[in-house]
PDB file of C-alpha atoms in Angstrom:
ATOM      1  CA  MET A   1      21.600  43.366   4.030  1.00  0.00           C
ATOM      2  CA  SER A   2      18.075  44.688   4.446  1.00  0.00           C
ATOM      3  CA  ALA A   3      14.845  42.888   5.240  1.00  0.00           C
ATOM      4  CA  GLU A   4      13.731  43.151   1.613  1.00  0.00           C
ATOM      5  CA  THR A   5      16.821  41.420   0.247  1.00  0.00           C
ATOM      6  CA  PRO A   6      15.966  37.856  -0.753  1.00  0.00           C
ATOM      7  CA  ALA A   7      18.181  35.266   0.850  1.00  0.00           C
ATOM      8  CA  ALA A   8      20.094  32.926  -1.392  1.00  0.00           C
ATOM      9  CA  ASP A   9      18.830  29.378  -1.573  1.00  0.00           C
ATOM     10  CA  GLY A  10      20.858  27.550   0.991  1.00  0.00           C
ATOM     11  CA  GLN A  11      21.405  23.936   1.828  1.00  0.00           C
ATOM     12  CA  PHE A  12      18.410  23.909   4.179  1.00  0.00           C
ATOM     13  CA  THR A  13      16.032  25.132   1.478  1.00  0.00           C
ATOM     14  CA  LEU A  14      17.363  22.605  -1.004  1.00  0.00           C
ATOM     15  CA  ARG A  15      16.980  19.709   1.447  1.00  0.00           C
ATOM     16  CA  ARG A  16      13.489  20.871   2.411  1.00  0.00           C
ATOM     17  CA  GLN A  17      12.422  20.939  -1.235  1.00  0.00           C
ATOM     18  CA  GLN A  18      13.924  17.492  -1.836  1.00  0.00           C
ATOM     19  CA  PHE A  19      12.099  16.111   1.196  1.00  0.00           C
ATOM     20  CA  ARG A  20       8.875  17.727   0.045  1.00  0.00           C
ATOM     21  CA  ALA A  21       9.206  16.145  -3.410  1.00  0.00           C
ATOM     22  CA  TRP A  22      10.003  12.745  -1.848  1.00  0.00           C
ATOM     23  CA  ARG A  23       7.070  13.030   0.553  1.00  0.00           C
ATOM     24  CA  GLY A  24       4.672  13.840  -2.274  1.00  0.00           C
ATOM     25  CA  THR A  25       5.338  10.582  -4.111  1.00  0.00           C
ATOM     26  CA  ARG A  26       4.356   8.201  -1.319  1.00  0.00           C
ATOM     27  CA  PRO A  27       1.774   7.787   1.486  1.00  0.00           C
ATOM     28  CA  PHE A  28       3.901   9.747   3.942  1.00  0.00           C
ATOM     29  CA  TRP A  29       1.233  10.763   6.457  1.00  0.00           C
ATOM     30  CA  ALA A  30      -0.271   7.287   6.493  1.00  0.00           C
ATOM     31  CA  GLY A  31       3.165   5.857   7.245  1.00  0.00           C
ATOM     32  CA  LEU A  32       3.732   8.419   9.981  1.00  0.00           C
ATOM     33  CA  PHE A  33       0.410   7.660  11.674  1.00  0.00           C
ATOM     34  CA  VAL A  34       0.997   3.890  11.491  1.00  0.00           C
ATOM     35  CA  LEU A  35       4.548   4.296  12.795  1.00  0.00           C
ATOM     36  CA  LEU A  36       3.394   6.495  15.680  1.00  0.00           C
ATOM     37  CA  SER A  37       0.581   4.075  16.530  1.00  0.00           C
ATOM     38  CA  GLY A  38       3.069   1.332  17.334  1.00  0.00           C
ATOM     39  CA  LEU A  39       4.797   3.365  20.046  1.00  0.00           C
ATOM     40  CA  PRO A  40       1.976   3.605  22.641  1.00  0.00           C
ATOM     41  CA  ILE A  41       0.840   0.067  21.906  1.00  0.00           C
ATOM     42  CA  ALA A  42       4.317  -1.287  22.633  1.00  0.00           C
ATOM     43  CA  TYR A  43       5.125   1.122  25.501  1.00  0.00           C
ATOM     44  CA  PHE A  44       2.097   1.145  27.809  1.00  0.00           C
ATOM     45  CA  PRO A  45       2.133  -2.549  28.833  1.00  0.00           C
ATOM     46  CA  TYR A  46       5.692  -2.045  30.127  1.00  0.00           C
ATOM     47  CA  ALA A  47       5.201   1.402  31.675  1.00  0.00           C
ATOM     48  CA  ASN A  48       5.127   2.165  35.382  1.00  0.00           C
ATOM     49  CA  LEU A  49       3.086   5.205  36.347  1.00  0.00           C
ATOM     50  CA  GLN A  50       4.294   7.111  39.420  1.00  0.00           C
ATOM     51  CA  ILE A  51       1.593   8.907  41.410  1.00  0.00           C
ATOM     52  CA  GLY A  52       3.350  10.380  44.431  1.00  0.00           C
ATOM     53  CA  HIS A  53       4.844   7.416  46.268  1.00  0.00           C
ATOM     54  CA  LEU A  54       2.455   5.000  44.591  1.00  0.00           C
ATOM     55  CA  THR A  55       3.749   3.029  41.611  1.00  0.00           C
ATOM     56  CA  LEU A  56       1.089   1.752  39.273  1.00  0.00           C
ATOM     57  CA  ALA A  57       2.387  -1.031  37.037  1.00  0.00           C
ATOM     58  CA  MET A  58       0.356  -1.458  33.874  1.00  0.00           C
ATOM     59  CA  ALA A  59       2.066  -4.673  32.848  1.00  0.00           C
ATOM     60  CA  THR A  60      -0.285  -7.246  31.415  1.00  0.00           C
ATOM     61  CA  THR A  61       0.085 -10.933  30.705  1.00  0.00           C
ATOM     62  CA  ALA A  62       0.176 -10.164  26.996  1.00  0.00           C
ATOM     63  CA  GLY A  63       3.197  -7.854  27.173  1.00  0.00           C
ATOM     64  CA  ALA A  64       5.065  -9.815  24.510  1.00  0.00           C
ATOM     65  CA  GLY A  65       2.032  -9.663  22.224  1.00  0.00           C
ATOM     66  CA  SER A  66       1.855  -5.906  22.683  1.00  0.00           C
ATOM     67  CA  LEU A  67       5.523  -5.571  21.865  1.00  0.00           C
ATOM     68  CA  ILE A  68       5.117  -7.647  18.708  1.00  0.00           C
ATOM     69  CA  ILE A  69       2.090  -5.637  17.572  1.00  0.00           C
ATOM     70  CA  GLY A  70       3.894  -2.360  18.245  1.00  0.00           C
ATOM     71  CA  VAL A  71       7.023  -3.404  16.382  1.00  0.00           C
ATOM     72  CA  LEU A  72       4.973  -4.677  13.441  1.00  0.00           C
ATOM     73  CA  LEU A  73       3.121  -1.363  13.223  1.00  0.00           C
ATOM     74  CA  VAL A  74       6.412   0.554  13.255  1.00  0.00           C
ATOM     75  CA  VAL A  75       7.772  -1.698  10.481  1.00  0.00           C
ATOM     76  CA  LEU A  76       4.582  -1.247   8.450  1.00  0.00           C
ATOM     77  CA  GLY A  77       4.848   2.531   8.836  1.00  0.00           C
ATOM     78  CA  VAL A  78       8.441   2.549   7.608  1.00  0.00           C
ATOM     79  CA  SER A  79       7.549   0.220   4.742  1.00  0.00           C
ATOM     80  CA  LEU A  80       4.827   2.647   3.662  1.00  0.00           C
ATOM     81  CA  TRP A  81       7.527   5.284   3.293  1.00  0.00           C
ATOM     82  CA  PHE A  82      10.070   3.241   1.388  1.00  0.00           C
ATOM     83  CA  GLN A  83       7.946   0.601  -0.385  1.00  0.00           C
ATOM     84  CA  LYS A  84       4.913   2.504  -1.604  1.00  0.00           C
ATOM     85  CA  HIS A  85       3.660  -0.402  -3.729  1.00  0.00           C
ATOM     86  CA  VAL A  86       2.726  -2.368  -0.580  1.00  0.00           C
ATOM     87  CA  ARG A  87       0.360   0.363   0.599  1.00  0.00           C
ATOM     88  CA  VAL A  88      -2.831  -1.728   0.416  1.00  0.00           C
ATOM     89  CA  PHE A  89      -1.299  -4.678   2.250  1.00  0.00           C
ATOM     90  CA  ALA A  90       0.311  -2.444   4.873  1.00  0.00           C
ATOM     91  CA  GLY A  91      -2.907  -0.475   5.357  1.00  0.00           C
ATOM     92  CA  VAL A  92      -5.069  -3.553   5.824  1.00  0.00           C
ATOM     93  CA  ALA A  93      -2.460  -5.138   8.100  1.00  0.00           C
ATOM     94  CA  ALA A  94      -2.309  -1.954  10.208  1.00  0.00           C
ATOM     95  CA  ILE A  95      -6.092  -1.928  10.589  1.00  0.00           C
ATOM     96  CA  LEU A  96      -6.141  -5.596  11.598  1.00  0.00           C
ATOM     97  CA  LEU A  97      -3.282  -5.119  14.063  1.00  0.00           C
ATOM     98  CA  ALA A  98      -5.120  -2.126  15.532  1.00  0.00           C
ATOM     99  CA  LEU A  99      -8.191  -4.265  16.094  1.00  0.00           C
ATOM    100  CA  VAL A 100      -6.111  -7.033  17.672  1.00  0.00           C
ATOM    101  CA  SER A 101      -4.411  -4.507  19.953  1.00  0.00           C
ATOM    102  CA  ILE A 102      -7.677  -3.679  21.748  1.00  0.00           C
ATOM    103  CA  PRO A 103      -7.836  -6.873  23.829  1.00  0.00           C
ATOM    104  CA  VAL A 104      -4.082  -7.514  23.824  1.00  0.00           C
ATOM    105  CA  SER A 105      -2.484  -4.239  24.900  1.00  0.00           C
ATOM    106  CA  ASN A 106      -4.504  -2.061  27.262  1.00  0.00           C
ATOM    107  CA  LEU A 107      -7.245  -1.073  24.814  1.00  0.00           C
ATOM    108  CA  GLY A 108      -4.784  -0.501  22.008  1.00  0.00           C
ATOM    109  CA  GLY A 109      -2.473   1.775  23.925  1.00  0.00           C
ATOM    110  CA  PHE A 110      -5.370   3.507  25.702  1.00  0.00           C
ATOM    111  CA  LEU A 111      -7.061   4.102  22.336  1.00  0.00           C
ATOM    112  CA  ILE A 112      -4.224   6.395  21.201  1.00  0.00           C
ATOM    113  CA  GLY A 113      -2.378   3.742  19.209  1.00  0.00           C
ATOM    114  CA  PHE A 114      -5.615   2.119  18.119  1.00  0.00           C
ATOM    115  CA  LEU A 115      -6.993   5.317  16.570  1.00  0.00           C
ATOM    116  CA  LEU A 116      -3.679   6.271  14.981  1.00  0.00           C
ATOM    117  CA  ALA A 117      -3.384   2.819  13.378  1.00  0.00           C
ATOM    118  CA  LEU A 118      -6.967   2.926  12.098  1.00  0.00           C
ATOM    119  CA  VAL A 119      -6.548   6.370  10.563  1.00  0.00           C
ATOM    120  CA  GLY A 120      -3.102   5.573   9.139  1.00  0.00           C
ATOM    121  CA  GLY A 121      -4.255   2.246   7.710  1.00  0.00           C
ATOM    122  CA  ALA A 122      -7.286   3.829   6.091  1.00  0.00           C
ATOM    123  CA  MET A 123      -5.118   6.586   4.627  1.00  0.00           C
ATOM    124  CA  ALA A 124      -2.692   3.991   3.243  1.00  0.00           C
ATOM    125  CA  VAL A 125      -5.459   2.030   1.547  1.00  0.00           C
ATOM    126  CA  ALA A 126      -7.026   5.190   0.120  1.00  0.00           C
ATOM    127  CA  TRP A 127      -3.778   6.738  -1.163  1.00  0.00           C
ATOM    128  CA  THR A 128      -3.132   6.652  -4.899  1.00  0.00           C
ATOM    129  CA  PRO A 129      -0.085   7.939  -6.732  1.00  0.00           C
ATOM    130  CA  GLY A 130      -0.597  11.266  -8.424  1.00  0.00           C
ATOM    131  CA  PRO A 131       0.214  12.100 -12.004  1.00  0.00           C
ATOM    132  CA  PRO A 132       3.916  12.188 -12.809  1.00  0.00           C
ATOM    133  CA  PRO A 133       5.579  15.602 -12.891  1.00  0.00           C
ATOM    134  CA  ALA A 134       5.668  17.475 -16.196  1.00  0.00           C
ATOM    135  CA  GLY A 135       9.382  16.739 -16.624  1.00  0.00           C
ATOM    136  CA  GLN A 136       8.722  13.004 -16.717  1.00  0.00           C
ATOM    137  CA  LEU A 137       5.878  13.360 -19.210  1.00  0.00           C
ATOM    138  CA  ALA A 138       8.136  15.097 -21.718  1.00  0.00           C
ATOM    139  CA  GLY A 139      10.471  12.118 -21.797  1.00  0.00           C
ATOM    140  CA  HIS A 140       7.619   9.755 -22.715  1.00  0.00           C
ATOM    141  CA  ALA A 141       5.947  11.982 -25.280  1.00  0.00           C
ATOM    142  CA  THR A 142       5.840  10.844 -28.888  1.00  0.00           C
ATOM    143  CA  THR A 143       5.833  12.920 -32.018  1.00  0.00           C
ATOM    144  CA  GLY A 144       3.132  10.871 -33.746  1.00  0.00           C
ATOM    145  CA  THR A 145      -0.172  12.153 -35.062  1.00  0.00           C
ATOM    146  CA  GLY A 146      -2.220  10.470 -32.379  1.00  0.00           C
ATOM    147  CA  GLU A 147      -3.583   7.770 -34.659  1.00  0.00           C
ATOM    148  CA  ALA A 148      -3.221   4.043 -34.223  1.00  0.00           C
ATOM    149  CA  PRO A 149      -0.023   2.497 -35.574  1.00  0.00           C
ATOM    150  CA  ALA A 150      -0.218   1.205 -39.123  1.00  0.00           C
ATOM    151  CA  ALA A 151       0.162  -2.417 -38.027  1.00  0.00           C
ATOM    152  CA  MET A 152      -2.959  -2.258 -35.846  1.00  0.00           C
ATOM    153  CA  ASP A 153      -6.220  -3.657 -37.163  1.00  0.00           C
ATOM    154  CA  HIS A 154      -8.792  -0.864 -37.145  1.00  0.00           C
ATOM    155  CA  ASP A 155     -11.806  -3.199 -37.453  1.00  0.00           C
ATOM    156  CA  THR A 156     -11.858  -5.411 -34.387  1.00  0.00           C
ATOM    157  CA  THR A 157     -15.536  -6.367 -34.517  1.00  0.00           C
ATOM    158  CA  VAL A 158     -15.103  -9.080 -37.163  1.00  0.00           C
ATOM    159  CA  LEU A 159     -12.582 -11.851 -36.800  1.00  0.00           C
ATOM    160  CA  LYS A 160     -10.202 -12.062 -39.712  1.00  0.00           C
ATOM    161  CA  PRO A 161      -9.701 -15.390 -41.491  1.00  0.00           C
ATOM    162  CA  VAL A 162      -6.590 -17.219 -40.503  1.00  0.00           C
ATOM    163  CA  ASP A 163      -7.097 -20.583 -42.201  1.00  0.00           C
ATOM    164  CA  GLY A 164      -6.760 -19.299 -45.770  1.00  0.00           C
ATOM    165  CA  LEU A 165     -10.326 -20.303 -46.777  1.00  0.00           C
ATOM    166  CA  GLY A 166     -11.822 -16.880 -46.109  1.00  0.00           C
ATOM    167  CA  LYS A 167     -13.891 -18.018 -43.107  1.00  0.00           C
ATOM    168  CA  PRO A 168     -13.453 -16.681 -39.582  1.00  0.00           C
ATOM    169  CA  ASN A 169     -11.715 -19.126 -37.322  1.00  0.00           C
ATOM    170  CA  ASP A 170     -14.288 -18.735 -34.535  1.00  0.00           C
ATOM    171  CA  LEU A 171     -15.919 -21.950 -33.397  1.00  0.00           C
ATOM    172  CA  SER A 172     -17.566 -20.581 -30.256  1.00  0.00           C
ATOM    173  CA  GLY A 173     -20.412 -18.737 -31.988  1.00  0.00           C
ATOM    174  CA  THR A 174     -19.820 -15.680 -29.802  1.00  0.00           C
ATOM    175  CA  ASN A 175     -18.413 -13.460 -32.512  1.00  0.00           C
ATOM    176  CA  PRO A 176     -19.687  -9.874 -32.305  1.00  0.00           C
ATOM    177  CA  ALA A 177     -20.275 -10.005 -36.078  1.00  0.00           C
ATOM    178  CA  ASN A 178     -23.108 -12.499 -35.622  1.00  0.00           C
ATOM    179  CA  GLY A 179     -24.803 -10.464 -32.906  1.00  0.00           C
ATOM    180  CA  ALA A 180     -23.736 -12.621 -29.978  1.00  0.00           C
ATOM    181  CA  ASN A 181     -21.576  -9.853 -28.471  1.00  0.00           C
ATOM    182  CA  GLY A 182     -19.471 -12.341 -26.554  1.00  0.00           C
ATOM    183  CA  ARG A 183     -22.398 -13.804 -24.624  1.00  0.00           C
ATOM    184  CA  HIS A 184     -23.540 -17.394 -24.820  1.00  0.00           C
ATOM    185  CA  SER A 185     -27.215 -18.026 -25.274  1.00  0.00           C
ATOM    186  CA  ALA A 186     -28.812 -20.949 -23.525  1.00  0.00           C
ATOM    187  CA  GLY A 187     -31.487 -22.766 -25.503  1.00  0.00           C
TER     188      GLY A 187
END
């Protein structure tokens, strides 16, 4: 086998392509940033820093609050991966939890978790699903001419009579046929 011989698509390549397709249909990076932001926020209030023989305990009185904020951010990050329709809620919640983590947990995990949660939350709110792949569009395509269906009313500016007397059944006076254009005039 020479260097120019193309390798056969193996299991690794197939799994990588499947992961890439899965990642492209959801706010993956936003979820990763939010998930990673919860780790320093939850860890630092319980950490002990060793400097030589000196132990510096960074435990605060709000250690439980830091743990709750960190766990919530991790859960929000995972939910962004698997429940992409909650992206706006999860993004706003991540931003609010990041702001709450500043006074609660050592400046939001020494600003590392705070910044990751802000960026991840903003990315989650800003993410929109892309167009569906071409394979999915073919399944929804129709063979029609592109015109409106025959049962549709082509003239929607004038209300059609429904009482059998030939008069429009509009009592509001806001019919577009009489120039009101849906707006009420006062006086």
